[in-house]
Structure formats: C-alpha cells, structure tokens
Coordinates of C-alpha atoms in Angstrom, one line a residue:
M1 CA -58.0 70.1 -43.3
E2 CA -55.9 69.4 -40.5
N3 CA -54.0 65.9 -41.7
K4 CA -51.3 66.6 -44.4
N5 CA -49.9 63.0 -43.7
F6 CA -51.1 59.8 -44.7
D7 CA -50.2 56.6 -45.7
V8 CA -51.3 56.8 -49.3
I9 CA -52.8 59.5 -50.9
I10 CA -54.7 58.4 -53.7
I11 CA -55.1 60.4 -56.7
G12 CA -58.5 60.0 -58.4
G13 CA -61.7 58.9 -56.5
S14 CA -63.7 57.3 -58.8
Y15 CA -64.1 53.6 -59.3
S16 CA -60.7 52.5 -59.7
G17 CA -59.3 54.5 -56.6
L18 CA -62.3 53.9 -54.6
S19 CA -62.0 50.6 -55.0
A20 CA -58.1 51.1 -53.5
G21 CA -59.4 52.8 -50.6
M22 CA -61.9 50.1 -49.8
S23 CA -58.8 47.8 -50.1
L24 CA -56.5 50.5 -47.8
G25 CA -59.5 50.8 -45.6
R26 CA -60.0 47.2 -44.1
S27 CA -56.2 47.4 -44.3
V28 CA -57.1 50.8 -41.3
R29 CA -54.3 52.6 -43.2
N30 CA -54.4 56.2 -43.1
V31 CA -55.5 57.2 -46.9
L32 CA -56.7 60.7 -48.4
I33 CA -58.8 60.1 -51.7
I34 CA -58.1 63.6 -53.4
D35 CA -60.5 63.6 -56.5
N36 CA -62.3 66.7 -58.4
G37 CA -66.1 65.2 -59.7
K38 CA -65.0 65.2 -63.3
P39 CA -65.0 62.0 -64.6
C40 CA -64.4 60.9 -68.4
N41 CA -67.4 59.1 -68.3
R42 CA -69.9 61.5 -66.7
Q43 CA -72.2 61.7 -69.9
T44 CA -72.8 58.4 -70.5
P45 CA -75.9 57.4 -69.4
H46 CA -75.4 53.6 -68.9
S47 CA -72.3 51.8 -67.7
H48 CA -72.4 47.9 -68.7
N49 CA -70.2 45.0 -68.7
F50 CA -70.3 44.7 -65.0
V51 CA -71.5 42.0 -63.1
T52 CA -74.2 43.5 -60.0
H53 CA -74.4 47.0 -61.3
D54 CA -75.8 45.6 -65.3
G55 CA -77.5 48.9 -66.6
K56 CA -77.2 51.5 -63.5
T57 CA -75.6 55.2 -64.3
P58 CA -71.7 55.7 -63.9
A59 CA -72.6 58.2 -61.1
E60 CA -74.8 55.7 -59.2
I61 CA -71.9 52.9 -58.9
A62 CA -69.5 55.1 -58.0
K63 CA -72.5 56.7 -55.5
L64 CA -72.2 53.3 -54.2
A65 CA -68.5 52.6 -54.4
K66 CA -67.9 56.3 -52.1
E67 CA -70.1 55.1 -49.7
D68 CA -68.6 51.7 -49.1
V69 CA -65.7 53.2 -49.0
E70 CA -67.0 56.0 -46.7
K71 CA -67.6 53.1 -43.7
Y72 CA -63.9 53.2 -43.2
K73 CA -62.8 55.6 -41.3
T74 CA -59.1 56.0 -41.9
V75 CA -60.0 56.8 -45.0
Q76 CA -61.0 60.7 -45.6
F77 CA -62.1 62.5 -48.8
Y78 CA -60.8 66.6 -50.5
N79 CA -62.5 67.7 -53.3
G80 CA -59.9 69.3 -55.7
T81 CA -57.6 68.9 -58.0
V82 CA -54.2 67.5 -58.3
V83 CA -51.6 70.4 -59.8
K84 CA -48.1 69.1 -58.6
T85 CA -46.8 65.8 -57.8
S86 CA -42.9 65.6 -55.7
K87 CA -40.6 63.4 -54.4
V88 CA -39.3 64.3 -51.3
N89 CA -37.2 63.2 -48.0
D90 CA -38.8 59.4 -47.7
G91 CA -42.5 59.8 -49.4
F92 CA -44.3 62.7 -52.2
E93 CA -45.8 66.2 -51.8
I94 CA -48.9 66.6 -53.1
E95 CA -50.0 69.6 -54.1
T96 CA -53.8 70.8 -55.2
S97 CA -54.9 73.6 -57.3
S98 CA -56.3 75.8 -53.8
G99 CA -51.9 76.0 -52.9
E100 CA -53.4 73.6 -49.8
K101 CA -50.4 70.2 -50.0
F102 CA -50.1 67.3 -48.8
Y103 CA -47.9 65.0 -47.7
T104 CA -47.6 60.8 -48.0
K105 CA -45.9 57.5 -48.3
K106 CA -47.1 56.2 -51.4
I107 CA -49.0 57.6 -53.7
I108 CA -52.1 55.2 -56.3
L109 CA -52.7 57.2 -59.3
A110 CA -56.2 56.4 -60.2
S111 CA -56.8 59.5 -62.2
G112 CA -58.1 58.1 -66.0
V113 CA -57.3 60.4 -68.9
K114 CA -58.8 62.9 -70.3
D115 CA -60.1 62.5 -74.1
L116 CA -59.2 64.9 -76.6
M117 CA -62.2 65.7 -78.4
P118 CA -61.9 66.3 -82.7
D119 CA -62.6 69.1 -83.7
I120 CA -65.9 67.9 -85.3
P121 CA -69.1 70.2 -84.5
G122 CA -71.4 67.6 -82.6
F123 CA -68.7 65.1 -81.3
A124 CA -68.3 65.7 -78.3
E125 CA -72.2 66.2 -77.6
C126 CA -72.3 62.7 -78.8
W127 CA -69.8 61.2 -76.6
G128 CA -70.4 58.6 -74.5
I129 CA -74.0 58.3 -75.2
S130 CA -74.4 57.8 -79.4
V131 CA -70.6 57.9 -80.4
I132 CA -69.0 55.2 -78.2
H133 CA -65.8 54.3 -78.0
C134 CA -66.4 50.0 -76.1
P135 CA -68.4 47.0 -78.0
Y136 CA -67.9 45.6 -74.8
C137 CA -69.5 48.2 -72.9
H138 CA -72.3 49.8 -75.3
G139 CA -72.0 47.4 -78.0
Y140 CA -74.9 45.5 -77.0
E141 CA -77.4 48.1 -76.8
V142 CA -76.5 49.7 -80.4
K143 CA -76.9 45.7 -82.0
N144 CA -77.8 45.8 -85.4
E145 CA -78.3 49.5 -85.7
I146 CA -77.1 51.6 -89.0
T147 CA -73.8 51.8 -87.1
G148 CA -70.2 54.0 -87.9
I149 CA -66.7 53.1 -86.9
L150 CA -64.5 56.9 -86.8
S151 CA -60.7 55.9 -86.9
N152 CA -58.2 54.9 -89.5
G153 CA -55.1 52.3 -89.8
E154 CA -54.4 48.9 -87.7
M155 CA -56.9 50.1 -85.8
A156 CA -59.6 50.6 -87.2
Y157 CA -59.6 48.0 -88.9
E158 CA -58.9 45.9 -85.9
F159 CA -62.2 48.0 -84.0
S160 CA -63.4 46.4 -87.3
K161 CA -63.6 42.9 -86.4
L162 CA -65.1 43.7 -83.0
V163 CA -67.8 45.6 -84.5
F164 CA -69.1 43.4 -87.6
N165 CA -69.7 40.9 -85.1
L166 CA -72.5 43.2 -83.2
T167 CA -73.7 44.3 -86.7
K168 CA -73.6 44.0 -90.2
N169 CA -75.2 47.6 -91.2
L170 CA -71.2 49.2 -90.8
T171 CA -69.2 52.0 -92.4
L172 CA -65.6 52.6 -91.5
F173 CA -65.1 56.2 -91.9
T174 CA -61.7 57.5 -92.1
N175 CA -62.1 61.1 -92.1
G176 CA -59.9 61.7 -95.3
K177 CA -57.2 59.2 -97.1
A178 CA -57.8 55.4 -95.3
A179 CA -54.4 54.7 -94.4
L180 CA -54.8 51.0 -94.7
S181 CA -53.3 48.3 -97.2
K182 CA -55.0 46.9 -100.3
E183 CA -55.5 43.4 -98.8
Q184 CA -57.3 44.8 -95.3
I185 CA -59.6 47.4 -98.0
E186 CA -60.9 44.1 -99.7
K187 CA -61.1 42.5 -96.9
L188 CA -63.7 44.7 -95.4
D189 CA -65.3 45.0 -98.9
Q190 CA -65.5 41.0 -98.7
N191 CA -67.4 41.6 -95.6
K192 CA -69.6 44.4 -97.2
I193 CA -68.1 47.1 -94.9
I194 CA -68.6 50.4 -96.9
L195 CA -65.6 52.1 -96.7
N196 CA -66.2 56.0 -96.3
E197 CA -62.3 58.7 -97.4
D198 CA -64.7 61.4 -97.4
E199 CA -64.0 64.3 -95.1
I200 CA -66.2 65.0 -92.1
K201 CA -68.1 68.6 -91.4
E202 CA -70.3 67.7 -88.4
I203 CA -72.6 65.1 -86.3
K204 CA -76.1 66.0 -86.4
H205 CA -77.3 65.4 -83.6
E206 CA -80.6 65.1 -81.1
E207 CA -79.6 65.6 -77.1
G208 CA -76.7 63.7 -77.5
S209 CA -78.7 61.5 -80.3
I210 CA -76.3 61.0 -83.4
Q211 CA -79.0 61.4 -86.3
K212 CA -76.9 61.8 -89.1
V213 CA -73.0 62.7 -90.5
V214 CA -73.0 65.4 -92.8
F215 CA -69.4 65.6 -95.3
K216 CA -67.5 68.2 -96.2
N217 CA -68.5 67.4 -99.7
G218 CA -72.3 67.9 -99.1
K219 CA -72.9 64.6 -98.7
E220 CA -74.8 63.3 -95.4
I221 CA -75.7 59.5 -94.4
Q222 CA -78.1 58.6 -91.3
L223 CA -76.4 56.9 -88.5
Q224 CA -77.6 55.3 -84.7
A225 CA -74.0 54.9 -83.7
L226 CA -70.9 55.9 -84.3
Y227 CA -67.6 54.4 -82.5
A228 CA -64.7 56.3 -82.2
K229 CA -60.9 55.6 -81.2
I230 CA -59.9 59.1 -79.9
P231 CA -56.6 60.3 -78.7
F232 CA -56.5 61.2 -75.2
E233 CA -53.7 63.0 -72.7
Q234 CA -53.6 61.9 -68.9
N235 CA -55.3 63.9 -66.2
V236 CA -52.2 64.1 -63.8
N237 CA -49.1 65.2 -65.8
V238 CA -46.8 63.0 -63.4
S239 CA -44.2 62.3 -66.6
D240 CA -43.2 65.9 -66.0
D241 CA -43.0 66.3 -62.0
L242 CA -41.2 62.6 -61.0
G243 CA -40.4 61.1 -64.4
C244 CA -42.7 58.5 -64.5
E245 CA -42.3 56.1 -67.8
L246 CA -45.4 56.2 -70.1
T247 CA -45.8 53.2 -72.8
E248 CA -46.1 54.6 -76.9
Q249 CA -49.6 54.7 -76.8
G250 CA -49.4 57.7 -73.7
F251 CA -50.8 55.0 -70.9
I252 CA -48.8 55.6 -67.6
K253 CA -46.3 52.4 -67.7
V254 CA -46.9 49.9 -65.0
D255 CA -45.7 46.2 -64.1
M256 CA -47.6 43.2 -63.1
M257 CA -48.1 44.8 -59.6
Q258 CA -49.1 47.9 -60.6
K259 CA -46.1 49.7 -59.6
T260 CA -44.7 52.1 -62.4
N261 CA -41.0 53.3 -62.2
I262 CA -40.9 55.5 -59.4
P263 CA -39.9 53.5 -55.9
G264 CA -43.7 54.1 -53.5
L265 CA -45.6 55.2 -57.3
F266 CA -48.8 52.7 -58.3
A267 CA -51.2 53.4 -60.7
C268 CA -54.7 51.5 -61.4
G269 CA -57.5 52.2 -63.8
D270 CA -57.8 54.1 -67.5
N271 CA -54.5 55.6 -66.8
V272 CA -52.6 52.4 -67.7
T273 CA -54.9 50.5 -70.3
M274 CA -57.2 50.9 -73.3
M275 CA -59.6 48.1 -71.6
R276 CA -61.5 51.1 -70.5
S277 CA -63.8 49.4 -67.9
V278 CA -65.7 49.6 -65.1
A279 CA -65.1 46.2 -64.4
N280 CA -61.7 46.4 -65.1
A281 CA -61.0 49.7 -62.6
V282 CA -62.5 48.4 -60.0
A283 CA -60.4 44.9 -59.9
Q284 CA -57.2 47.3 -60.5
G285 CA -57.8 49.2 -57.8
N286 CA -58.3 46.6 -55.6
F287 CA -55.4 44.5 -56.5
A288 CA -53.2 48.1 -56.2
G289 CA -54.7 48.4 -53.2
A290 CA -53.2 45.7 -51.0
V291 CA -49.6 45.6 -52.9
V292 CA -49.7 49.0 -51.6
N293 CA -50.6 47.6 -48.1
K294 CA -48.4 44.9 -48.6
E295 CA -45.5 47.0 -49.6
L296 CA -45.9 49.1 -46.4
S297 CA -46.0 46.5 -44.0
D298 CA -42.6 45.2 -45.0
E299 CA -41.4 48.3 -44.8
E300 CA -42.8 48.7 -41.1
F301 CA -42.5 45.0 -39.8

C-alpha cells in the first residue's frame, strides 16, 4: 500500500468499524480500515434483533456492510492484525504483524474482544451455536426449551431473571460452590429454577448442537441450550501501548462521545460495552465516525 498517512485509522472492520467507516467516507475523510477477518461471532449461524437484517448470517451482514462502505473511494482496507499503537508527534503510528507501519491523526478502536473459553471440552465447539451469550440476540430461537445458565454470583442471579422470561425449564449451573446469598437461592427455588453446583466435566454435542452436560461425579443432564457468561480480553492492547483506561469489567473506558482518556483515540462496539449486538455496534460506529469528523473539522477550520 503506497499511502501510509490517513486522517483516521479504524482498527477492526466488523459492524462497528464499517459503520464508522461509512460515516467518515461520506465526509470525504481519508480512512484506512484494518481487519484480520476473525470476528468473535464467526461460529454463530444467524444474527437477530437488528431490523432489516434479522435472521441473516453474521458473515452476510458484514459482506453487505463492506460493499456499502467500498462505494466511498476515500476509504481503504488492509487485511492484517495490529500489534502496536504508539503516539507520535500530533498523531499515532500503527504497526501490523507484518511489520508495516501506518500513520494517522485519529484512531477509532472497533477491534472487539476475544472470548476466553473455559477448560470444558465441547464448550468452544458449541459457542455461538447452542452455547450462547445473549437472550436478546438468541433467546427467542430457544424459548421454552430445556435451558441452562453457566454462571455464578450476582451476574448469574441477574441473568436468571432475563432467561426465566423465555423459558421456565431452567437450571443454573455454577460449576462449583454457588456464590449466591440465601435470599437469592430462595428466590431461585421459588421460581422453580434448579440450582446445580456440580463441577462440569464436558459438554456433549453434535456439530455444535448441545446434547447434554456431563459432570465430574458421573451425572448427566440433557440440554437444548446453554447461556454462558465467560471472561474476555481486548483484541488490541492499547492499555499497555498508550495508557488507555479500562473499566473494572475490562472494557475500554469511553465518554458519551466515544472518546477514551487519550486525545485522538476513540472506541466503539463490543470493546466498550457488555451490550454485544450487531445493532448496537452499528449505532456506536456511526456516531463515533461523526464525532471524529467533527473534531477534525474543528481542528482544520
């Protein structure tokens, strides 16, 4: 790529990054979108809760989005992985895994997060298919089915309320001693939500479709769907590289304008919020692109 200097570099070319790219492309900004083609929902068969695209595959939505953004000729694409971001002069230097370097006035981090799979055989194979993270994205499709939740503590209790609305055949798996209060356990029992504290050995499945949970004590439970809250990490290590602040939960900390604590560095999408959905990512990206364009316009006027 001949051009190395850009008004804006967007790290991440999925829904949020592409939406930001369209907003900036329509503002005739010189933009580079860097993406490695490995979105976190690549195993998910269908995407939901996004009007006009409900039920399409994530890849199909991303393909249509990229085709829309490609119409704006000031937006370029680079297939690669960002390994380092540095502050230089009045902008930033971006280095990729191939050693190539780019320079930009502003950065939009739309890089998403990496889910950290538990050491449970079968879990990763089912992730996004029958082991799911969000009742808004996937809950309707598994309503009234034999369902489990893999979580513990306050998050497990609050999540149980949401899933209980979709199915009454519900078991909470804490995979060990429950970190719940006496009152919370009584409330689960009152609503006939089963509390299972057995440690999980593996998840039996057929091509990602969960069949049953097998426990270390030899017991088994048939399931059709399992919600899970698992840890994650940022795909781009800007906290170490640039001193970008993270929240207690590990999300990039941004204000109402999608600005981080680093001037010129913005973030949007899954890396800033627990509300992980295509619709939310698109909205945040669109807004972030507009804010960045406004900041560039103010500086250039």
